[in-house]
Amino acid sequence: MTTGGLPRDGRGDGLVEAYVSELDALLRGPARAKSRLIEEARDGLTETVAAHTEGEPYERAVRRAVAEFGSARELAESFQRELTIAQARHTARAVALSAPFLLACWFLVQRVGGPQDAVVPRTAHLLATHLATVAGVAVLLAAATLAATGTLARHLPVPHRLPLTVAWTGTTASISMAVATLALATASVLAENWPLTAAACALAAASHAVVAGSARACRRCAQLPSGEPVTL
């Protein structure tokens, strides 16, 4: 095989792919953003190899390029910060999009499908109302996060602990959605308009699944070593 008219060594190709594979295993974050960074690393390493293939074996050129590029772990630390911020935005977006639907359904349940006078459904509705308030606060924090990692990030560095804050905010919101699901499920049994309450229950369950998964991924990203805070 040849690159730019120069011979290629299969063992050298193996070094490049081993480097990329190790980098891929070290990184955590949204699949699309991670794939983009991996491709950037592969292209950059390939270009560096090409710069060293003048008059020396391909395998040796690869080794020199890897040495100049830095270890996969060192590169992963610089990439991970960007991926962690991307995951924080993903989690904030999940909260910002899921919670309002839950609040809207809860409003409809209160207005149209109010509970009977029985103690159980009344208590369940009261509990879900408080939990919906928690979800509403989480939406405001999510919106602030999207602003801090979006437009404002062009001028100010993103706070280093913001991703972890977003992760736990998302976790709190997902827990409130899970408990709201149980409360609405209880209320739907005795509610006058049980189909509407059951629909709100299903939406709360779906919202919990989306936000919980994203928040869990965000916690994992925030706990990984990363470089200094960045300005996007």
Short mmCIF file of C-alpha atoms in Angstrom, two decimals:
data_model
loop_
_atom_site.label_atom_id
_atom_site.label_comp_id
_atom_site.label_asym_id
_atom_site.label_seq_id
_atom_site.Cartn_x
_atom_site.Cartn_y
_atom_site.Cartn_z
CA MET A 1 0.00 0.00 0.00
CA THR A 2 1.15 3.56 -0.60
CA THR A 3 0.40 7.01 0.74
CA GLY A 4 1.36 9.97 -1.44
CA GLY A 5 3.52 7.64 -3.54
CA LEU A 6 5.44 6.37 -0.52
CA PRO A 7 5.38 2.77 0.70
CA ARG A 8 3.21 1.94 3.69
CA ASP A 9 3.99 -0.61 6.34
CA GLY A 10 1.13 -2.74 7.70
CA ARG A 11 2.63 -2.57 11.17
CA GLY A 12 2.63 1.23 10.93
CA ASP A 13 -1.04 1.21 10.01
CA GLY A 14 -1.62 -0.98 13.05
CA LEU A 15 0.03 1.61 15.27
CA VAL A 16 -2.27 4.35 13.97
CA GLU A 17 -5.38 2.25 14.46
CA ALA A 18 -4.22 1.10 17.91
CA TYR A 19 -3.74 4.73 18.90
CA VAL A 20 -7.18 5.71 17.60
CA SER A 21 -8.79 2.69 19.28
CA GLU A 22 -7.21 3.53 22.62
CA LEU A 23 -8.36 7.13 22.31
CA ASP A 24 -11.88 5.97 21.47
CA ALA A 25 -11.96 3.71 24.55
CA LEU A 26 -10.86 6.55 26.85
CA LEU A 27 -13.43 9.12 25.72
CA ARG A 28 -16.99 9.42 26.97
CA GLY A 29 -19.68 11.68 25.56
CA PRO A 30 -22.36 12.13 22.88
CA ALA A 31 -21.74 9.73 20.00
CA ARG A 32 -21.75 12.37 17.25
CA ALA A 33 -19.36 14.73 19.03
CA LYS A 34 -17.09 11.85 20.01
CA SER A 35 -17.00 10.50 16.45
CA ARG A 36 -16.06 13.95 15.15
CA LEU A 37 -13.15 14.27 17.59
CA ILE A 38 -11.93 10.75 16.80
CA GLU A 39 -11.91 11.53 13.08
CA GLU A 40 -10.06 14.79 13.73
CA ALA A 41 -7.43 12.87 15.70
CA ARG A 42 -7.09 10.23 12.97
CA ASP A 43 -6.75 12.89 10.24
CA GLY A 44 -4.27 14.90 12.29
CA LEU A 45 -2.14 11.85 13.02
CA THR A 46 -2.25 10.81 9.37
CA GLU A 47 -1.09 14.25 8.27
CA THR A 48 1.72 14.20 10.84
CA VAL A 49 2.79 10.78 9.59
CA ALA A 50 2.81 12.08 6.03
CA ALA A 51 5.13 14.90 7.09
CA HIS A 52 7.66 12.32 8.36
CA THR A 53 7.56 9.84 5.49
CA GLU A 54 10.15 11.77 3.50
CA GLY A 55 13.12 9.42 3.24
CA GLU A 56 12.34 7.06 6.11
CA PRO A 57 10.28 3.87 6.62
CA TYR A 58 6.56 4.31 7.13
CA GLU A 59 6.53 2.50 10.48
CA ARG A 60 9.25 4.76 11.86
CA ALA A 61 7.34 7.80 10.58
CA VAL A 62 4.27 6.61 12.43
CA ARG A 63 6.22 6.19 15.66
CA ARG A 64 7.66 9.69 15.36
CA ALA A 65 4.22 11.12 14.63
CA VAL A 66 2.69 9.40 17.65
CA ALA A 67 5.52 10.68 19.84
CA GLU A 68 4.89 14.25 18.65
CA PHE A 69 1.14 13.91 18.93
CA GLY A 70 1.34 12.86 22.57
CA SER A 71 -0.06 9.75 24.19
CA ALA A 72 -3.68 8.78 23.65
CA ARG A 73 -4.34 9.44 27.35
CA GLU A 74 -2.92 12.96 27.13
CA LEU A 75 -4.99 13.73 24.05
CA ALA A 76 -8.06 12.20 25.67
CA GLU A 77 -7.82 14.61 28.59
CA SER A 78 -7.89 17.61 26.25
CA PHE A 79 -10.74 16.15 24.20
CA GLN A 80 -12.77 15.02 27.20
CA ARG A 81 -13.47 18.56 28.40
CA GLU A 82 -15.17 19.37 25.11
CA LEU A 83 -17.13 16.12 25.22
CA THR A 84 -18.16 16.73 28.82
CA ILE A 85 -19.54 20.15 27.91
CA ALA A 86 -21.35 18.60 24.94
CA GLN A 87 -22.89 16.00 27.26
CA ALA A 88 -23.88 18.70 29.74
CA ARG A 89 -25.68 20.54 26.94
CA HIS A 90 -27.35 17.29 25.90
CA THR A 91 -28.59 16.74 29.47
CA ALA A 92 -29.73 20.35 29.87
CA ARG A 93 -31.59 20.11 26.57
CA ALA A 94 -33.26 16.87 27.66
CA VAL A 95 -34.48 18.53 30.86
CA ALA A 96 -35.54 21.71 29.08
CA LEU A 97 -37.59 19.76 26.50
CA SER A 98 -39.03 17.01 28.71
CA ALA A 99 -40.11 18.85 31.83
CA PRO A 100 -42.37 21.44 30.11
CA PHE A 101 -44.42 18.66 28.53
CA LEU A 102 -44.81 17.09 31.95
CA LEU A 103 -45.89 20.43 33.42
CA ALA A 104 -48.38 20.98 30.59
CA CYS A 105 -49.96 17.57 31.11
CA TRP A 106 -50.09 18.14 34.84
CA PHE A 107 -51.90 21.43 34.22
CA LEU A 108 -54.48 19.62 32.08
CA VAL A 109 -54.95 16.96 34.74
CA GLN A 110 -55.58 19.64 37.35
CA ARG A 111 -58.01 21.57 35.14
CA VAL A 112 -59.86 18.77 33.38
CA GLY A 113 -59.19 15.52 35.16
CA GLY A 114 -59.16 16.59 38.78
CA PRO A 115 -59.21 13.85 41.43
CA GLN A 116 -62.17 12.82 43.44
CA ASP A 117 -62.45 13.66 47.13
CA ALA A 118 -60.79 10.40 48.15
CA VAL A 119 -57.68 10.85 50.27
CA VAL A 120 -55.35 8.70 48.09
CA PRO A 121 -55.80 10.49 44.75
CA ARG A 122 -55.85 13.90 46.45
CA THR A 123 -52.56 13.15 48.22
CA ALA A 124 -51.04 11.78 45.02
CA HIS A 125 -51.97 14.92 43.11
CA LEU A 126 -50.54 17.14 45.83
CA LEU A 127 -47.27 15.21 45.80
CA ALA A 128 -47.03 15.33 42.01
CA THR A 129 -47.66 19.08 42.11
CA HIS A 130 -44.63 19.62 44.35
CA LEU A 131 -42.53 17.36 42.14
CA ALA A 132 -43.63 19.24 39.06
CA THR A 133 -42.37 22.40 40.78
CA VAL A 134 -38.96 20.77 41.18
CA ALA A 135 -39.02 19.92 37.46
CA GLY A 136 -39.88 23.54 36.67
CA VAL A 137 -36.87 24.82 38.62
CA ALA A 138 -34.71 22.30 36.78
CA VAL A 139 -35.93 23.75 33.48
CA LEU A 140 -34.74 27.22 34.50
CA LEU A 141 -31.32 25.83 35.46
CA ALA A 142 -31.16 23.91 32.19
CA ALA A 143 -31.92 27.07 30.20
CA ALA A 144 -29.15 28.91 32.08
CA THR A 145 -26.75 26.06 31.28
CA LEU A 146 -27.56 26.18 27.58
CA ALA A 147 -26.88 29.92 27.61
CA ALA A 148 -23.62 29.53 29.57
CA THR A 149 -22.31 26.86 27.19
CA GLY A 150 -23.68 28.52 24.07
CA THR A 151 -23.65 32.23 23.31
CA LEU A 152 -21.95 33.29 26.55
CA ALA A 153 -19.23 30.65 26.10
CA ARG A 154 -17.90 32.61 23.13
CA HIS A 155 -16.80 35.32 25.53
CA LEU A 156 -16.44 33.63 28.93
CA PRO A 157 -14.90 30.31 29.99
CA VAL A 158 -17.37 27.62 30.96
CA PRO A 159 -17.22 27.04 34.76
CA HIS A 160 -15.26 23.87 35.44
CA ARG A 161 -17.90 22.37 37.75
CA LEU A 162 -20.88 23.27 35.58
CA PRO A 163 -21.16 19.80 33.93
CA LEU A 164 -21.32 18.09 37.34
CA THR A 165 -23.93 20.60 38.50
CA VAL A 166 -25.98 19.88 35.38
CA ALA A 167 -25.59 16.14 35.96
CA TRP A 168 -27.03 16.32 39.47
CA THR A 169 -29.73 18.76 38.41
CA GLY A 170 -30.77 16.29 35.73
CA THR A 171 -30.64 13.46 38.26
CA THR A 172 -32.88 15.40 40.65
CA ALA A 173 -35.32 16.18 37.84
CA SER A 174 -35.39 12.54 36.73
CA ILE A 175 -36.11 11.38 40.30
CA SER A 176 -38.95 13.88 40.56
CA MET A 177 -40.32 12.55 37.26
CA ALA A 178 -40.11 8.98 38.52
CA VAL A 179 -41.94 9.79 41.74
CA ALA A 180 -44.48 11.87 39.78
CA THR A 181 -45.07 8.81 37.61
CA LEU A 182 -45.94 6.74 40.67
CA ALA A 183 -48.13 9.52 42.08
CA LEU A 184 -50.03 9.93 38.81
CA ALA A 185 -50.38 6.17 38.45
CA THR A 186 -51.99 6.08 41.89
CA ALA A 187 -54.22 9.04 41.07
CA SER A 188 -55.35 7.54 37.76
CA VAL A 189 -56.89 4.55 39.53
CA LEU A 190 -59.54 6.68 41.26
CA ALA A 191 -59.52 9.84 39.14
CA GLU A 192 -62.72 10.90 37.36
CA ASN A 193 -60.89 11.39 34.07
CA TRP A 194 -58.46 8.49 34.41
CA PRO A 195 -57.37 8.27 30.72
CA LEU A 196 -55.91 11.79 30.87
CA THR A 197 -54.16 11.08 34.16
CA ALA A 198 -52.83 7.80 32.76
CA ALA A 199 -51.49 9.64 29.69
CA ALA A 200 -49.70 12.14 31.94
CA CYS A 201 -48.30 9.19 33.89
CA ALA A 202 -46.93 7.62 30.70
CA LEU A 203 -45.35 10.93 29.66
CA ALA A 204 -43.74 11.30 33.09
CA ALA A 205 -42.28 7.81 32.76
CA ALA A 206 -40.91 8.55 29.28
CA SER A 207 -39.44 11.86 30.47
CA HIS A 208 -37.78 10.10 33.38
CA ALA A 209 -36.16 7.55 31.05
CA VAL A 210 -34.74 10.23 28.74
CA VAL A 211 -33.44 12.56 31.45
CA ALA A 212 -32.11 9.82 33.74
CA GLY A 213 -30.00 8.24 31.00
CA SER A 214 -28.53 11.57 29.91
CA ALA A 215 -27.85 12.66 33.51
CA ARG A 216 -26.09 9.37 34.24
CA ALA A 217 -23.86 9.84 31.18
CA CYS A 218 -23.16 13.42 32.26
CA ARG A 219 -22.05 12.28 35.73
CA ARG A 220 -19.65 9.79 34.18
CA CYS A 221 -18.19 12.43 31.87
CA ALA A 222 -17.80 14.98 34.67
CA GLN A 223 -15.84 12.49 36.76
CA LEU A 224 -13.26 11.80 34.04
CA PRO A 225 -9.94 13.70 33.90
CA SER A 226 -10.10 16.66 31.55
CA GLY A 227 -8.08 19.69 30.56
CA GLU A 228 -8.54 23.29 31.68
CA PRO A 229 -11.85 25.14 31.26
CA VAL A 230 -12.32 26.18 27.64
CA THR A 231 -13.89 29.07 25.79
CA LEU A 232 -15.97 27.72 22.94
#
